Every structure is written in C-alpha cells, then in structure tokens.
Coordinates of C-alpha atoms in Angstrom, one line a residue:
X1 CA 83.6 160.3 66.5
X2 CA 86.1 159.6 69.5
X3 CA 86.6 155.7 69.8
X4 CA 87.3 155.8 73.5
X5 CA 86.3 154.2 77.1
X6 CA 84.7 157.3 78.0
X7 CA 83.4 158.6 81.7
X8 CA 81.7 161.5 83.5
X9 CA 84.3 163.4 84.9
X10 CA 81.6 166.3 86.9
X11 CA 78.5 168.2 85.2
X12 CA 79.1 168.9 81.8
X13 CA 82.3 166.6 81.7
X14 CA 83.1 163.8 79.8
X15 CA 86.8 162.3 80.3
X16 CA 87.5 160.1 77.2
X17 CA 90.9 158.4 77.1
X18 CA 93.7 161.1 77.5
X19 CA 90.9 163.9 76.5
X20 CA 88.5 166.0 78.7
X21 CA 85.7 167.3 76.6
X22 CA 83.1 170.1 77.6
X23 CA 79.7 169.7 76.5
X24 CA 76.2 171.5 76.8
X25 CA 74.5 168.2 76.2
X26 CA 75.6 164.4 77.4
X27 CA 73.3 161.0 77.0
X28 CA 74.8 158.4 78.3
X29 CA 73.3 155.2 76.5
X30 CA 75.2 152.4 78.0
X31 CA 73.1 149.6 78.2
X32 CA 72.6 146.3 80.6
X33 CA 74.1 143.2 81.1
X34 CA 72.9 139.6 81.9
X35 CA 72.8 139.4 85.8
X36 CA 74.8 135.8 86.8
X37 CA 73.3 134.2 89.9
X38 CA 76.2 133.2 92.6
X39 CA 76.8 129.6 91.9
X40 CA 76.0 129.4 88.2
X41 CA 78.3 132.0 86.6
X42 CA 78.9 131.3 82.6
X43 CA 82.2 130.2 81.5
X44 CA 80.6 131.1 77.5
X45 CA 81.2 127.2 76.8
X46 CA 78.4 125.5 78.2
X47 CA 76.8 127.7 80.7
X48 CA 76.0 131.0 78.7
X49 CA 74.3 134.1 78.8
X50 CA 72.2 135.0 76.2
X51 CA 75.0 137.3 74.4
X52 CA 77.1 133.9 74.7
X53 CA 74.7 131.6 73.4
X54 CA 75.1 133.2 69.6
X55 CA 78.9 132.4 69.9
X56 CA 77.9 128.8 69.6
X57 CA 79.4 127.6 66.3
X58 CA 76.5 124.3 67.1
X59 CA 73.1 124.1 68.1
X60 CA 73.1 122.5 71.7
X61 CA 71.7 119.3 71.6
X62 CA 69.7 119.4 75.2
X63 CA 69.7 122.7 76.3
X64 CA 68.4 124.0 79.9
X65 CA 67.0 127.5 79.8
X66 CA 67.0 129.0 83.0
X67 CA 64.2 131.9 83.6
X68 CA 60.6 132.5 81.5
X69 CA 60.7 135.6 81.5
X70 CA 60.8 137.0 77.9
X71 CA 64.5 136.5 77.6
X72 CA 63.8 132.9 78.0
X73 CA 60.7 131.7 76.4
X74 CA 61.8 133.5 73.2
X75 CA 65.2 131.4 73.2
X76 CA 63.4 127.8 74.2
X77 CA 61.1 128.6 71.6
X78 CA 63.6 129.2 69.4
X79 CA 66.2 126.4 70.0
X80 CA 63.1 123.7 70.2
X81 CA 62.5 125.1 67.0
X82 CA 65.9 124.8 65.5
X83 CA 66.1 120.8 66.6
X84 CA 67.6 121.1 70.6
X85 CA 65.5 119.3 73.3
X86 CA 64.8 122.3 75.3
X87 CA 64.2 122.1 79.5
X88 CA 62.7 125.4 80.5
X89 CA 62.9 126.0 84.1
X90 CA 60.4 128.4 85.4
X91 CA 60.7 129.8 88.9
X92 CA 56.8 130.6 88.8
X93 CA 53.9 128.7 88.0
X94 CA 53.4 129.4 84.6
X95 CA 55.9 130.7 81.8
X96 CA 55.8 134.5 81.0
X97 CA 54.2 135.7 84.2
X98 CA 54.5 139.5 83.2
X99 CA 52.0 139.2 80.4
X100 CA 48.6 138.7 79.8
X101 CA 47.2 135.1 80.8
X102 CA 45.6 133.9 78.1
X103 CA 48.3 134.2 75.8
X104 CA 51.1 133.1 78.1
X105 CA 48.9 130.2 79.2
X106 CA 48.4 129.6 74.9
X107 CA 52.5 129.6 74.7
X108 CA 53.0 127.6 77.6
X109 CA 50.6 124.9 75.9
X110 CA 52.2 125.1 72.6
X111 CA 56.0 124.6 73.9
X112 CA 54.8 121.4 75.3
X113 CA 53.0 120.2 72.2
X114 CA 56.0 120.8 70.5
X115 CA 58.1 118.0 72.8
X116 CA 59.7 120.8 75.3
X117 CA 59.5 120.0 79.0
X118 CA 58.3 122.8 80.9
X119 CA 59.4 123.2 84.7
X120 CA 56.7 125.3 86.4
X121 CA 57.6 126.3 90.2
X122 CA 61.2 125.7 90.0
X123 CA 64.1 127.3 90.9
X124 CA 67.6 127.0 90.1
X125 CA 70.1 126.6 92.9
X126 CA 73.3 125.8 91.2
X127 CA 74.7 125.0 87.6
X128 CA 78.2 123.1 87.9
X129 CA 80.0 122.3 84.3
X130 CA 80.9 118.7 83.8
X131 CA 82.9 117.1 81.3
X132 CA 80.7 117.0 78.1
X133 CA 77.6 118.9 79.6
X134 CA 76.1 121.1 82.7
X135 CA 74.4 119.9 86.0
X136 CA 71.4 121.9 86.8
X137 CA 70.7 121.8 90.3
X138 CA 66.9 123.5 91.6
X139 CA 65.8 124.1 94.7
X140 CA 64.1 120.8 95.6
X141 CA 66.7 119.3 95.7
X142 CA 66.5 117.7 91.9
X143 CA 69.0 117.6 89.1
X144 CA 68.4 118.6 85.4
X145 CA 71.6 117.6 83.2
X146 CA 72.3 118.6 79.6
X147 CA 74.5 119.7 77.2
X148 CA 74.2 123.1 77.6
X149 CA 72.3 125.6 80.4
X150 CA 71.2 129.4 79.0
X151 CA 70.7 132.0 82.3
X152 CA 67.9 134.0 81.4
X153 CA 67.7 135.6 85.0
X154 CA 67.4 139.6 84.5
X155 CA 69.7 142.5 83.6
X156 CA 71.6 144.8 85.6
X157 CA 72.6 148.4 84.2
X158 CA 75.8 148.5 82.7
X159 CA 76.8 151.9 84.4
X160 CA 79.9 151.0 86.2
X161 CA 82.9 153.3 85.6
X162 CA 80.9 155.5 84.0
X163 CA 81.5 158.5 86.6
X164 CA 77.9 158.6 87.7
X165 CA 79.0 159.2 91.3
X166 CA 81.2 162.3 90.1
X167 CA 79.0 164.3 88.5
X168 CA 76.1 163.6 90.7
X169 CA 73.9 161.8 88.8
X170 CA 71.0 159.7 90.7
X171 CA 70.5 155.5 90.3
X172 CA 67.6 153.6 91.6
X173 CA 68.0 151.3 94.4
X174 CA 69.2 148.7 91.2
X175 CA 71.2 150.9 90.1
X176 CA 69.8 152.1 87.0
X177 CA 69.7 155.9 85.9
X178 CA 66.7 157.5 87.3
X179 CA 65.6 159.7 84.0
X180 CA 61.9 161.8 84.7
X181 CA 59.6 161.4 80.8
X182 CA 62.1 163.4 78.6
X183 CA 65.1 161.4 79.6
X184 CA 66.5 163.9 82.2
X185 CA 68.6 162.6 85.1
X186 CA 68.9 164.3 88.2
X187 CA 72.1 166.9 86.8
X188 CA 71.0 169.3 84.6
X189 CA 72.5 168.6 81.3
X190 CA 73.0 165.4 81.8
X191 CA 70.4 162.6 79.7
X192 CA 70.0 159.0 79.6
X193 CA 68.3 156.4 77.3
X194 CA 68.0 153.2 76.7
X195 CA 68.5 149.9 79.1
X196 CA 70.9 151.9 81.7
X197 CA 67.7 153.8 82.6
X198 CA 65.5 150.3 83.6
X199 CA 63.0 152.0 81.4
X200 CA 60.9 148.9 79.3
X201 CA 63.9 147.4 77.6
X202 CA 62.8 148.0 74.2
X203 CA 64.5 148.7 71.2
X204 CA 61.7 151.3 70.6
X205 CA 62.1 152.9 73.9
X206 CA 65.2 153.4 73.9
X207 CA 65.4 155.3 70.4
X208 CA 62.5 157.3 71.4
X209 CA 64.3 158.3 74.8
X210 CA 67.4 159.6 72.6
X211 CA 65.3 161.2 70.5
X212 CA 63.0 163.4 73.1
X213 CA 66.7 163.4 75.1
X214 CA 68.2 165.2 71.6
X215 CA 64.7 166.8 70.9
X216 CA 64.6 168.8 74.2
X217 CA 68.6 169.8 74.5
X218 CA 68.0 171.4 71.7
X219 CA 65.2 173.3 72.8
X220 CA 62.5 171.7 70.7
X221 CA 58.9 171.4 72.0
X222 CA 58.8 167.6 72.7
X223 CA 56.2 165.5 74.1
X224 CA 57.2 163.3 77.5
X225 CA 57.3 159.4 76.7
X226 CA 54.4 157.4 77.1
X227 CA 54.8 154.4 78.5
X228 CA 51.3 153.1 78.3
X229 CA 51.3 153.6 74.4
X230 CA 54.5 151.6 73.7
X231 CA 53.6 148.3 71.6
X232 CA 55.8 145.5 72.8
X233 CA 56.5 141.8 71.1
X234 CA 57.6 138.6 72.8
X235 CA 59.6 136.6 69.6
X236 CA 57.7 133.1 70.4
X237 CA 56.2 131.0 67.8
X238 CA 53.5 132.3 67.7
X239 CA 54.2 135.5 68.9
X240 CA 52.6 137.8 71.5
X241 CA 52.1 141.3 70.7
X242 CA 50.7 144.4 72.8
X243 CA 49.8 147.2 73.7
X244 CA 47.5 149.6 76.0
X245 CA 46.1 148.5 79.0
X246 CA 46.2 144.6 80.6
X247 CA 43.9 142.1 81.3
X248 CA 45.4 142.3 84.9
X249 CA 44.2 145.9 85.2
X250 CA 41.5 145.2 83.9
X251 CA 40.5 142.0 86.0
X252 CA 41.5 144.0 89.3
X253 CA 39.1 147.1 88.7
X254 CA 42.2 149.5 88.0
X255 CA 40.7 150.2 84.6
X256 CA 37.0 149.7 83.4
X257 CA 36.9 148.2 79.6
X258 CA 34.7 146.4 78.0
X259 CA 36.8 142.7 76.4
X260 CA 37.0 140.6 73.9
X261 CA 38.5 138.0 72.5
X262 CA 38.5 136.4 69.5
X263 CA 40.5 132.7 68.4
X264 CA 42.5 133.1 65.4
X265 CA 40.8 129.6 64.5
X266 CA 38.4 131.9 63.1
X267 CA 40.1 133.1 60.5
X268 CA 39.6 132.0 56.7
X269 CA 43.3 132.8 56.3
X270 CA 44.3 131.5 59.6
X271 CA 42.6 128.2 58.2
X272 CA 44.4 128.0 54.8
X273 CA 48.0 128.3 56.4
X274 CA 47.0 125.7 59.1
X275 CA 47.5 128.5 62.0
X276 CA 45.3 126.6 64.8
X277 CA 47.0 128.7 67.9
X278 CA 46.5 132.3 68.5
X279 CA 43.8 134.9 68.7
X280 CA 43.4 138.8 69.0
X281 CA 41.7 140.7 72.3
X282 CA 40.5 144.0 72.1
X283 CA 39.6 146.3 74.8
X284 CA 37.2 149.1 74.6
X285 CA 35.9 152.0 77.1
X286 CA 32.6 150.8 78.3
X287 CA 31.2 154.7 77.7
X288 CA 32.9 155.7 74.8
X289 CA 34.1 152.7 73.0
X290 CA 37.4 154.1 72.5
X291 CA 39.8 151.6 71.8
X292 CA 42.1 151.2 75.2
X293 CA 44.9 148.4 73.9
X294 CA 44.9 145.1 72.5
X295 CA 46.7 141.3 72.6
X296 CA 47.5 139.4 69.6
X297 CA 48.8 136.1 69.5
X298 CA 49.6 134.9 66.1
X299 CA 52.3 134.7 63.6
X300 CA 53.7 138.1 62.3
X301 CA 52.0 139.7 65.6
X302 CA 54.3 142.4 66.1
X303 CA 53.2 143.9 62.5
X304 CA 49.3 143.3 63.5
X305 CA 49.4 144.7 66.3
X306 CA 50.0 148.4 64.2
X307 CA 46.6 148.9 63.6
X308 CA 45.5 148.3 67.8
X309 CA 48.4 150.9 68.1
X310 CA 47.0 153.3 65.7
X311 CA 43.5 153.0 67.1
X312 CA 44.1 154.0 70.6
X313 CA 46.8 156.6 69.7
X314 CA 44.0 158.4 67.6
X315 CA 41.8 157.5 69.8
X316 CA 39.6 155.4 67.3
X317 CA 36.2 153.5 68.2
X318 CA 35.3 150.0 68.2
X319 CA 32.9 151.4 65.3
X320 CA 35.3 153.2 63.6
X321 CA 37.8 150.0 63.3
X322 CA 35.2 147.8 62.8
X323 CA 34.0 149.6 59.7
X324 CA 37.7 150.0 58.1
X325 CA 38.1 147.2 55.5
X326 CA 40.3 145.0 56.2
X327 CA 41.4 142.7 52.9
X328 CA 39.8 139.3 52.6
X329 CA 41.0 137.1 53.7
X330 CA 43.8 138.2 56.3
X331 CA 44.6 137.9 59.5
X332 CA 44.1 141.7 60.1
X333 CA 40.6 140.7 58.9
X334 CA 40.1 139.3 62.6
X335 CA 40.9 142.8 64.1
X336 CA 38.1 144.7 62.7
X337 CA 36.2 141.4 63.7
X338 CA 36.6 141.3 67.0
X339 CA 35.6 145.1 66.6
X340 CA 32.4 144.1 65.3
X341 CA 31.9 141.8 67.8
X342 CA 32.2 144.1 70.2
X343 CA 29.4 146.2 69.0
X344 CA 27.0 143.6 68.6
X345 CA 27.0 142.1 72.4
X346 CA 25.8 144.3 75.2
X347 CA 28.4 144.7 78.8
X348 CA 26.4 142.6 80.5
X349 CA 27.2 139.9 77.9
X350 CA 31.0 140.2 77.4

C-alpha cells in the first residue's frame, strides 16, 4: 500500500507523490461529494453537508433540511427521531419523488404525524448564517430560521485532479466516469467503480463494480451488472425497500405486471409490536407469474426485501413463494401473502 495523492499520468500510468507506477490494471474509485448551491455554501458550523452534520458534538435543536431526495428524508427522519424539530424543504410536491408513490406518500404522512413540518413545492434561494442560527430563504420569497440548515442537494463526482483528461478517459456531461456493464471506461485498461461513475450510488453497486472491474482484468468470465436486479433501501422510519420493476413503469405501460399490495396492518406480528404504517407490493408477469420486483415499507425492510430479491433473481412464481412457509407469525409472513393473494384474484380484479 502507497499512502499517496495519486493521479493518472497517460494509459497505464498512475503518478503517486514523487513515484510513477506502470500498471496492467487501474480502478479508480474516488467517489462524490455534496454539491453546494451558490448562495448557501457550508461553513461545517451551522450550514452543513451531510459529511459535516456527524461532526456535530450536539443534536441541532431546529434543524432545516434542505432536499427530499434520499439524502434528506433519511436525515429529517432521523434527527425528528433523535429529539430536533425538523423543517424539510422539498422543491417538489411530495418528499421522495424518485420512488414509488405509495410508499413515499406513506413517509411523507408519517413525518408529519410525528410533529415535522414538511415544505412541499419549495425551493431554497439562499441560506445566510446569523449569530446563533441560519436564515433559510426559498423562492417565494419566505424565510425559514433555525438553528441549523443540512444541504441535501445532489452529488457531484469527486474526479478532479485525478488526470482523467491525460489519459483520455471519457466523463458524462456531469462529469462522472462513463464505465459500459463491467466497469470499463473509454481507455483500455483503465476501470471505474463506485460514486465517480454516477452509477446508483449504492454501497452494493459500487463493490459489485470493483468486483466485475477485478473479475474481468483478470480474465475471468464475469457477468455485466444488472441494474434492474439491484435491491435498494431508503433508512426512514419505517423504511422503504426495493427492487425490480416500478410502479411508474408499470402505471405508464413500459412494463405489463399484474400488482398488489398488501398493508402491513395485516400482519399478526405487525399487530403485536404496534407497527400500524407500512405494507409489502409485489409485482407478477400477467402470463407467467414470475415475480418482476417488489416494495416493502416496514421496519427492518432492507432484510425483507431478500426474499423479493431471490424470487425474481431465480425467477420464482407467485405460486412458488406463496407456497414457501414463512414462520408464524412474522412479517415475512406477509410476503408469501401477498403472493397468495395474488393467485386468488383474477387481472381484471387487481
């Protein structure tokens, strides 16, 4: 290991402090930053990106979250959580507009049970530090103050000085590496992974890109990623897990499936623990009854949501999950429910 500031110095190049090293084989796995909007840049005191906001040594007593993207809603939900009154501003009309409806429309309802205020259809112009707090300033023309203000705005690759330009290596019109399925950029030798690449930042996608990246330099038969088999979770309370095909493609005719969903309310263990919020959608081929994806909102979602991922990556029926035995009770239990649901209504009737 070579702890150095290291760039590309041409194809198959890598300058790294005073050395030059040849290699066969170079991934570059830089990562992203927090993009900063012109007129609210962080000073890491009071107006803080999300990297900043675990130097706090206190929990912020009103705290403005800027952007509902995932970034965001996982923090308010947090903080609101830990005891701050949270103000989540949401340049769109509802919080989480990348995922499916239902379950960003179920979060959206919960944070406001919970006492949070919820800004729908705003957008941030300004944040200006004062003495003992932040000014938020949107669009409209209204003011938000607080003690503290989290930017949740987007990422931008973190690529810069990295020689890109000197070995010939292609960025998007963002500027993140464009890699092809098996983490290739455009020079030959040359791999990326991770958040550099603007690939679904994921933890899980960016090991699996250094793996295939590792797999195929060394000549191994590898299999390209698959981006519509990667189970994602958003960290809310409850939390949002999925994977397969949307609701959205679904609703728009770019994919036929038969749907359905079923409220964790349901559930005899859902009822013992008090769990009122959540429930778990499946969706199905219409011919085949394949199992295409899933949504599951409920606590411990992101380990639920396994067995929708095993099903479509074996390419398991509505059937054949809804006769697997689930233990009783659980909330896997509603899984192979909603399976047997499925089975027992007709298309017409979903």
């Amino acid at each position: 290991m070579l702890a150095a500031k290291g760039r590309l110095a041409g194809p198959g190049t890598v300058r790294a402090g005073d050395e030059e090293i040849r290699a066969d084989a170079i991934l570059i796995a830089t990562g992203a930053l927090p993009r900063v909007l012109p007129g609210a840049e962080p000073d890491g005191e009071r107006i803080l990106t999300w990297r900043q906001l675990y130097d706090l040594t206190e929990i912020p007593r009103d705290l403005i979250v800027v952007g509902s993207g995932v970034t965001g809603a996982e923090f308010a939900s947090a903080y609101q959580a830990l005891g701050s009154r949270v103000t989540l501003v949401s340049s769109r009309d509802r919080v989480l507009p990348q995922e499916d409806q239902d379950a960003a429309s179920l979060i959206e309802d919960v944070f406001r049970r919970s006492g949070m205020t919820v800004l729908g259809r705003s957008r941030a112009r300004a944040v200006r530090r004062d003495t003992d707090g932040v000014t938020v300033t949107l669009d409209d023309g209204r003011t938000l103050t607080g003690s503290h203000c989290l930017l949740t705005v987007g990422m931008i690759p973190r690529t810069e000085g990295c020689g890109l330009d000197a070995a010939g290596v292609k960025v998007d019109a963002r500027g993140f590496i464009e890699v092809d399925r098996v983490s290739r950029t455009s020079v030959p030798g040359v791999y990326a992974a991770g958040d550099c690449t603007g690939v679904l930042m994921l933890a899980s996608v960016a090991a699996m890109q250094g793996r295939i990246a590792m797999w195929h330099a060394l000549g191994e038969a590898v299999g390209p990623l698959r981006l519509g088999h990667v189970a994602a979770t958003i960290f809310t309370d409850p939390e949002i897990a999925t994977v397969g095909v949307s609701q959205r493609a679904v609703t728009s005719g770019e994919v036929a499936a038969r749907v359905l969903k079923l409220p964790l309310a349901t559930n005899p263990r859902a009822k013992m623990a008090g769990f009122r919020d959540g429930f778990v959608k499946l969706f199905t081929s219409p011919g085949t009854g394949v199992v295409l994806g899933g949504v599951i909102v409920a606590p411990r979602a992101s380990e639920l949501i396994l067995a929708v991922s095993v099903a479509m990556e074996q390419r398991l029926t509505a059937e054949q999950l809804a006769t697997t035995f689930a233990v009783y009770p659980s909330l896997s239990g509603s899984i192979t429910e909603a399976a047997r649901k499925l089975m027992e209504f007709t298309p017409d009737s979903l």
